[in-house]
Amino acid sequence: MGLQLQSAEFLHDDGMTYCIRRETFEQDFTIYEKRGEEWIDCGLDQAVKDLNFAEFKRLGLLIKKIMDADQWLA
């Protein structure tokens, strides 16, 4: 699919819907979880700040799954 600003919605095995997006191609992307009609930041930056390696790893693996499913190239 090539460079993107936002992925398609991704329904995970946990029953939640996620996507990754960024404002510009120069920015890193952030992962979001859909709650109702709203997209909520999953807290990747906070996991890094808190040195929460388990959450960082979980979100990182989820990002990889989304990128693979959406054929995302960064």
A tleap script that builds the chain and sets N, CA, C and O, in Angstrom:
source leaprc.protein.ff14SB
mol = sequence {
  NMET GLY LEU GLN LEU GLN SER ALA GLU PHE
  LEU HIE ASP ASP GLY MET THR TYR CYS ILE
  ARG ARG GLU THR PHE GLU GLN ASP PHE THR
  ILE TYR GLU LYS ARG GLY GLU GLU TRP ILE
  ASP CYS GLY LEU ASP GLN ALA VAL LYS ASP
  LEU ASN PHE ALA GLU PHE LYS ARG LEU GLY
  LEU LEU ILE LYS LYS ILE MET ASP ALA ASP
  GLN TRP LEU CALA
}
set mol.1.N position { 0.809 -1.194 0.000 }
set mol.1.CA position { 0.000 0.000 0.000 }
set mol.1.C position { 0.856 1.262 0.000 }
set mol.1.O position { 0.397 2.299 -0.478 }
set mol.2.N position { 2.054 1.215 0.506 }
set mol.2.CA position { 2.936 2.377 0.482 }
set mol.2.C position { 2.834 3.226 1.728 }
set mol.2.O position { 2.222 2.833 2.721 }
set mol.3.N position { 3.453 4.416 1.662 }
set mol.3.CA position { 3.435 5.326 2.797 }
set mol.3.C position { 2.018 5.786 3.085 }
set mol.3.O position { 1.247 6.082 2.172 }
set mol.4.N position { 1.688 5.841 4.361 }
set mol.4.CA position { 0.347 6.213 4.780 }
set mol.4.C position { 0.397 7.118 6.003 }
set mol.4.O position { 1.387 7.159 6.734 }
set mol.5.N position { -0.677 7.828 6.200 }
set mol.5.CA position { -0.841 8.591 7.430 }
set mol.5.C position { -1.679 7.821 8.437 }
set mol.5.O position { -1.555 8.038 9.642 }
set mol.6.N position { -2.535 6.920 7.953 }
set mol.6.CA position { -3.389 6.142 8.842 }
set mol.6.C position { -3.629 4.758 8.263 }
set mol.6.O position { -3.785 4.596 7.053 }
set mol.7.N position { -3.656 3.766 9.138 }
set mol.7.CA position { -3.948 2.401 8.714 }
set mol.7.C position { -5.456 2.191 8.643 }
set mol.7.O position { -6.241 3.028 9.089 }
set mol.8.N position { -5.830 1.079 8.085 }
set mol.8.CA position { -7.228 0.653 8.139 }
set mol.8.C position { -7.535 0.213 9.567 }
set mol.8.O position { -6.619 -0.047 10.347 }
set mol.9.N position { -8.804 0.130 9.909 }
set mol.9.CA position { -9.195 -0.383 11.223 }
set mol.9.C position { -8.812 -1.854 11.301 }
set mol.9.O position { -8.983 -2.599 10.335 }
set mol.10.N position { -8.293 -2.270 12.452 }
set mol.10.CA position { -7.811 -3.629 12.651 }
set mol.10.C position { -8.524 -4.242 13.849 }
set mol.10.O position { -8.358 -3.776 14.976 }
set mol.11.N position { -9.318 -5.286 13.609 }
set mol.11.CA position { -10.005 -5.997 14.683 }
set mol.11.C position { -9.067 -7.065 15.221 }
set mol.11.O position { -8.715 -8.008 14.512 }
set mol.12.N position { -8.669 -6.915 16.465 }
set mol.12.CA position { -7.704 -7.818 17.100 }
set mol.12.C position { -8.432 -8.993 17.750 }
set mol.12.O position { -9.642 -8.944 17.973 }
set mol.13.N position { -7.680 -10.044 18.048 }
set mol.13.CA position { -8.221 -11.227 18.720 }
set mol.13.C position { -8.846 -10.890 20.074 }
set mol.13.O position { -9.709 -11.624 20.558 }
set mol.14.N position { -8.417 -9.785 20.689 }
set mol.14.CA position { -8.968 -9.396 21.988 }
set mol.14.C position { -10.340 -8.725 21.863 }
set mol.14.O position { -10.926 -8.318 22.866 }
set mol.15.N position { -10.853 -8.610 20.626 }
set mol.15.CA position { -12.171 -8.035 20.392 }
set mol.15.C position { -12.175 -6.521 20.233 }
set mol.15.O position { -13.215 -5.927 19.951 }
set mol.16.N position { -11.016 -5.896 20.411 }
set mol.16.CA position { -10.911 -4.440 20.280 }
set mol.16.C position { -10.473 -4.088 18.860 }
set mol.16.O position { -9.802 -4.871 18.189 }
set mol.17.N position { -10.866 -2.897 18.418 }
set mol.17.CA position { -10.467 -2.397 17.105 }
set mol.17.C position { -9.398 -1.336 17.304 }
set mol.17.O position { -9.540 -0.442 18.138 }
set mol.18.N position { -8.323 -1.446 16.526 }
set mol.18.CA position { -7.184 -0.542 16.635 }
set mol.18.C position { -6.862 0.056 15.271 }
set mol.18.O position { -7.292 -0.452 14.235 }
set mol.19.N position { -6.103 1.140 15.292 }
set mol.19.CA position { -5.497 1.685 14.079 }
set mol.19.C position { -4.229 2.412 14.497 }
set mol.19.O position { -4.044 2.739 15.669 }
set mol.20.N position { -3.372 2.658 13.540 }
set mol.20.CA position { -2.195 3.490 13.785 }
set mol.20.C position { -2.282 4.675 12.835 }
set mol.20.O position { -2.751 4.553 11.703 }
set mol.21.N position { -1.818 5.829 13.319 }
set mol.21.CA position { -1.839 7.013 12.465 }
set mol.21.C position { -0.806 8.020 12.924 }
set mol.21.O position { -0.281 7.953 14.035 }
set mol.22.N position { -0.531 8.962 12.024 }
set mol.22.CA position { 0.390 10.060 12.294 }
set mol.22.C position { -0.104 11.278 11.526 }
set mol.22.O position { -0.822 11.148 10.535 }
set mol.23.N position { 0.280 12.448 11.984 }
set mol.23.CA position { -0.185 13.695 11.371 }
set mol.23.C position { 0.547 13.990 10.064 }
set mol.23.O position { -0.065 14.433 9.092 }
set mol.24.N position { 1.865 13.744 10.044 }
set mol.24.CA position { 2.674 13.983 8.839 }
set mol.24.C position { 3.605 12.789 8.640 }
set mol.24.O position { 3.789 11.983 9.553 }
set mol.25.N position { 4.186 12.676 7.460 }
set mol.25.CA position { 5.106 11.579 7.187 }
set mol.25.C position { 6.392 11.684 8.002 }
set mol.25.O position { 7.092 10.687 8.176 }
set mol.26.N position { 6.710 12.864 8.498 }
set mol.26.CA position { 7.923 13.049 9.295 }
set mol.26.C position { 7.737 12.602 10.740 }
set mol.26.O position { 8.723 12.386 11.445 }
set mol.27.N position { 6.503 12.461 11.190 }
set mol.27.CA position { 6.224 12.079 12.579 }
set mol.27.C position { 6.179 10.572 12.744 }
set mol.27.O position { 5.922 9.829 11.797 }
set mol.28.N position { 6.437 10.137 13.974 }
set mol.28.CA position { 6.202 8.740 14.335 }
set mol.28.C position { 4.692 8.551 14.453 }
set mol.28.O position { 3.951 9.519 14.620 }
set mol.29.N position { 4.249 7.323 14.367 }
set mol.29.CA position { 2.818 7.060 14.475 }
set mol.29.C position { 2.448 6.698 15.906 }
set mol.29.O position { 3.302 6.359 16.726 }
set mol.30.N position { 1.161 6.778 16.179 }
set mol.30.CA position { 0.602 6.438 17.477 }
set mol.30.C position { -0.483 5.400 17.257 }
set mol.30.O position { -1.153 5.402 16.225 }
set mol.31.N position { -0.653 4.521 18.219 }
set mol.31.CA position { -1.682 3.488 18.118 }
set mol.31.C position { -2.913 3.927 18.904 }
set mol.31.O position { -2.809 4.439 20.019 }
set mol.32.N position { -4.084 3.714 18.299 }
set mol.32.CA position { -5.349 4.109 18.891 }
set mol.32.C position { -6.278 2.908 19.010 }
set mol.32.O position { -6.236 1.984 18.198 }
set mol.33.N position { -7.116 2.943 20.043 }
set mol.33.CA position { -8.137 1.923 20.284 }
set mol.33.C position { -9.503 2.582 20.109 }
set mol.33.O position { -9.729 3.693 20.589 }
set mol.34.N position { -10.405 1.896 19.425 }
set mol.34.CA position { -11.736 2.447 19.212 }
set mol.34.C position { -12.637 2.061 20.386 }
set mol.34.O position { -12.805 0.884 20.703 }
set mol.35.N position { -13.207 3.083 21.017 }
set mol.35.CA position { -14.154 2.889 22.121 }
set mol.35.C position { -15.431 3.622 21.755 }
set mol.35.O position { -15.495 4.851 21.798 }
set mol.36.N position { -16.445 2.852 21.394 }
set mol.36.CA position { -17.671 3.456 20.883 }
set mol.36.C position { -17.368 4.076 19.530 }
set mol.36.O position { -16.942 3.381 18.608 }
set mol.37.N position { -17.583 5.356 19.410 }
set mol.37.CA position { -17.273 6.071 18.165 }
set mol.37.C position { -15.972 6.859 18.254 }
set mol.37.O position { -15.567 7.494 17.280 }
set mol.38.N position { -15.315 6.827 19.409 }
set mol.38.CA position { -14.102 7.614 19.635 }
set mol.38.C position { -12.846 6.757 19.500 }
set mol.38.O position { -12.851 5.566 19.811 }
set mol.39.N position { -11.775 7.387 19.032 }
set mol.39.CA position { -10.459 6.766 18.983 }
set mol.39.C position { -9.643 7.310 20.147 }
set mol.39.O position { -9.458 8.520 20.271 }
set mol.40.N position { -9.152 6.404 21.007 }
set mol.40.CA position { -8.416 6.764 22.216 }
set mol.40.C position { -6.960 6.318 22.059 }
set mol.40.O position { -6.688 5.182 21.671 }
set mol.41.N position { -6.029 7.227 22.365 }
set mol.41.CA position { -4.596 6.921 22.332 }
set mol.41.C position { -4.318 5.786 23.312 }
set mol.41.O position { -4.734 5.853 24.469 }
set mol.42.N position { -3.626 4.754 22.864 }
set mol.42.CA position { -3.342 3.581 23.708 }
set mol.42.C position { -2.220 3.809 24.713 }
set mol.42.O position { -2.016 2.973 25.593 }
set mol.43.N position { -1.491 4.909 24.611 }
set mol.43.CA position { -0.486 5.219 25.618 }
set mol.43.C position { 0.899 4.678 25.335 }
set mol.43.O position { 1.639 4.367 26.268 }
set mol.44.N position { 1.268 4.559 24.074 }
set mol.44.CA position { 2.612 4.079 23.730 }
set mol.44.C position { 3.683 4.999 24.312 }
set mol.44.O position { 4.652 4.523 24.905 }
set mol.45.N position { 3.518 6.310 24.148 }
set mol.45.CA position { 4.490 7.256 24.698 }
set mol.45.C position { 4.581 7.152 26.216 }
set mol.45.O position { 5.670 7.240 26.785 }
set mol.46.N position { 3.437 6.965 26.871 }
set mol.46.CA position { 3.424 6.842 28.331 }
set mol.46.C position { 4.125 5.563 28.776 }
set mol.46.O position { 4.829 5.566 29.786 }
set mol.47.N position { 3.944 4.475 28.038 }
set mol.47.CA position { 4.619 3.213 28.374 }
set mol.47.C position { 6.134 3.383 28.307 }
set mol.47.O position { 6.864 2.831 29.130 }
set mol.48.N position { 6.599 4.147 27.326 }
set mol.48.CA position { 8.034 4.407 27.207 }
set mol.48.C position { 8.507 5.256 28.389 }
set mol.48.O position { 9.522 4.946 29.013 }
set mol.49.N position { 7.770 6.328 28.695 }
set mol.49.CA position { 8.149 7.206 29.805 }
set mol.49.C position { 8.179 6.461 31.133 }
set mol.49.O position { 9.059 6.692 31.962 }
set mol.50.N position { 7.213 5.564 31.331 }
set mol.50.CA position { 7.116 4.815 32.591 }
set mol.50.C position { 8.034 3.602 32.632 }
set mol.50.O position { 8.087 2.898 33.641 }
set mol.51.N position { 8.754 3.352 31.551 }
set mol.51.CA position { 9.601 2.168 31.420 }
set mol.51.C position { 8.787 0.894 31.640 }
set mol.51.O position { 9.262 -0.071 32.239 }
set mol.52.N position { 7.558 0.913 31.144 }
set mol.52.CA position { 6.662 -0.246 31.245 }
set mol.52.C position { 6.929 -1.140 30.030 }
set mol.52.O position { 6.238 -1.058 29.015 }
set mol.53.N position { 7.938 -1.987 30.161 }
set mol.53.CA position { 8.387 -2.786 29.029 }
set mol.53.C position { 7.337 -3.782 28.544 }
set mol.53.O position { 7.255 -4.051 27.345 }
set mol.54.N position { 6.543 -4.326 29.445 }
set mol.54.CA position { 5.510 -5.287 29.043 }
set mol.54.C position { 4.468 -4.614 28.150 }
set mol.54.O position { 4.080 -5.173 27.124 }
set mol.55.N position { 4.017 -3.425 28.530 }
set mol.55.CA position { 3.026 -2.698 27.730 }
set mol.55.C position { 3.643 -2.210 26.422 }
set mol.55.O position { 2.997 -2.260 25.375 }
set mol.56.N position { 4.880 -1.740 26.476 }
set mol.56.CA position { 5.580 -1.302 25.269 }
set mol.56.C position { 5.704 -2.464 24.273 }
set mol.56.O position { 5.487 -2.290 23.074 }
set mol.57.N position { 6.051 -3.637 24.781 }
set mol.57.CA position { 6.175 -4.822 23.921 }
set mol.57.C position { 4.819 -5.215 23.340 }
set mol.57.O position { 4.721 -5.524 22.152 }
set mol.58.N position { 3.768 -5.204 24.172 }
set mol.58.CA position { 2.425 -5.561 23.704 }
set mol.58.C position { 1.975 -4.627 22.582 }
set mol.58.O position { 1.479 -5.076 21.549 }
set mol.59.N position { 2.153 -3.330 22.799 }
set mol.59.CA position { 1.744 -2.360 21.787 }
set mol.59.C position { 2.617 -2.455 20.540 }
set mol.59.O position { 2.125 -2.303 19.422 }
set mol.60.N position { 3.909 -2.707 20.729 }
set mol.60.CA position { 4.811 -2.864 19.589 }
set mol.60.C position { 4.430 -4.047 18.715 }
set mol.60.O position { 4.436 -3.942 17.489 }
set mol.61.N position { 4.099 -5.170 19.336 }
set mol.61.CA position { 3.681 -6.345 18.569 }
set mol.61.C position { 2.343 -6.099 17.869 }
set mol.61.O position { 2.123 -6.570 16.754 }
set mol.62.N position { 1.465 -5.367 18.525 }
set mol.62.CA position { 0.181 -5.023 17.925 }
set mol.62.C position { 0.381 -4.101 16.723 }
set mol.62.O position { -0.281 -4.264 15.698 }
set mol.63.N position { 1.282 -3.143 16.844 }
set mol.63.CA position { 1.604 -2.255 15.717 }
set mol.63.C position { 2.125 -3.070 14.544 }
set mol.63.O position { 1.732 -2.831 13.403 }
set mol.64.N position { 3.002 -4.027 14.810 }
set mol.64.CA position { 3.538 -4.865 13.737 }
set mol.64.C position { 2.424 -5.643 13.042 }
set mol.64.O position { 2.405 -5.735 11.815 }
set mol.65.N position { 1.492 -6.206 13.823 }
set mol.65.CA position { 0.364 -6.934 13.222 }
set mol.65.C position { -0.461 -6.032 12.312 }
set mol.65.O position { -0.859 -6.434 11.219 }
set mol.66.N position { -0.714 -4.804 12.774 }
set mol.66.CA position { -1.494 -3.861 11.966 }
set mol.66.C position { -0.739 -3.514 10.692 }
set mol.66.O position { -1.324 -3.482 9.609 }
set mol.67.N position { 0.548 -3.256 10.815 }
set mol.67.CA position { 1.355 -2.912 9.638 }
set mol.67.C position { 1.380 -4.076 8.640 }
set mol.67.O position { 1.269 -3.865 7.432 }
set mol.68.N position { 1.524 -5.280 9.142 }
set mol.68.CA position { 1.553 -6.449 8.261 }
set mol.68.C position { 0.205 -6.640 7.565 }
set mol.68.O position { 0.158 -6.928 6.369 }
set mol.69.N position { -0.883 -6.481 8.306 }
set mol.69.CA position { -2.216 -6.675 7.737 }
set mol.69.C position { -2.557 -5.608 6.704 }
set mol.69.O position { -3.271 -5.875 5.737 }
set mol.70.N position { -2.039 -4.390 6.916 }
set mol.70.CA position { -2.364 -3.268 6.048 }
set mol.70.C position { -1.281 -3.024 5.001 }
set mol.70.O position { -1.373 -2.068 4.230 }
set mol.71.N position { -0.265 -3.869 4.963 }
set mol.71.CA position { 0.876 -3.728 4.049 }
set mol.71.C position { 1.476 -2.327 4.130 }
set mol.71.O position { 1.742 -1.683 3.115 }
set mol.72.N position { 1.677 -1.883 5.348 }
set mol.72.CA position { 2.192 -0.547 5.651 }
set mol.72.C position { 3.706 -0.522 5.448 }
set mol.72.O position { 4.412 -1.393 5.955 }
set mol.73.N position { 4.190 0.435 4.737 }
set mol.73.CA position { 5.634 0.634 4.569 }
set mol.73.C position { 6.011 1.955 5.195 }
set mol.73.O position { 5.416 2.986 4.881 }
set mol.74.N position { 7.005 1.937 6.089 }
set mol.74.CA position { 7.412 3.183 6.728 }
set mol.74.C position { 8.852 3.504 6.379 }
set mol.74.O position { 9.383 4.522 6.824 }
savepdb mol mol.pdb
quit
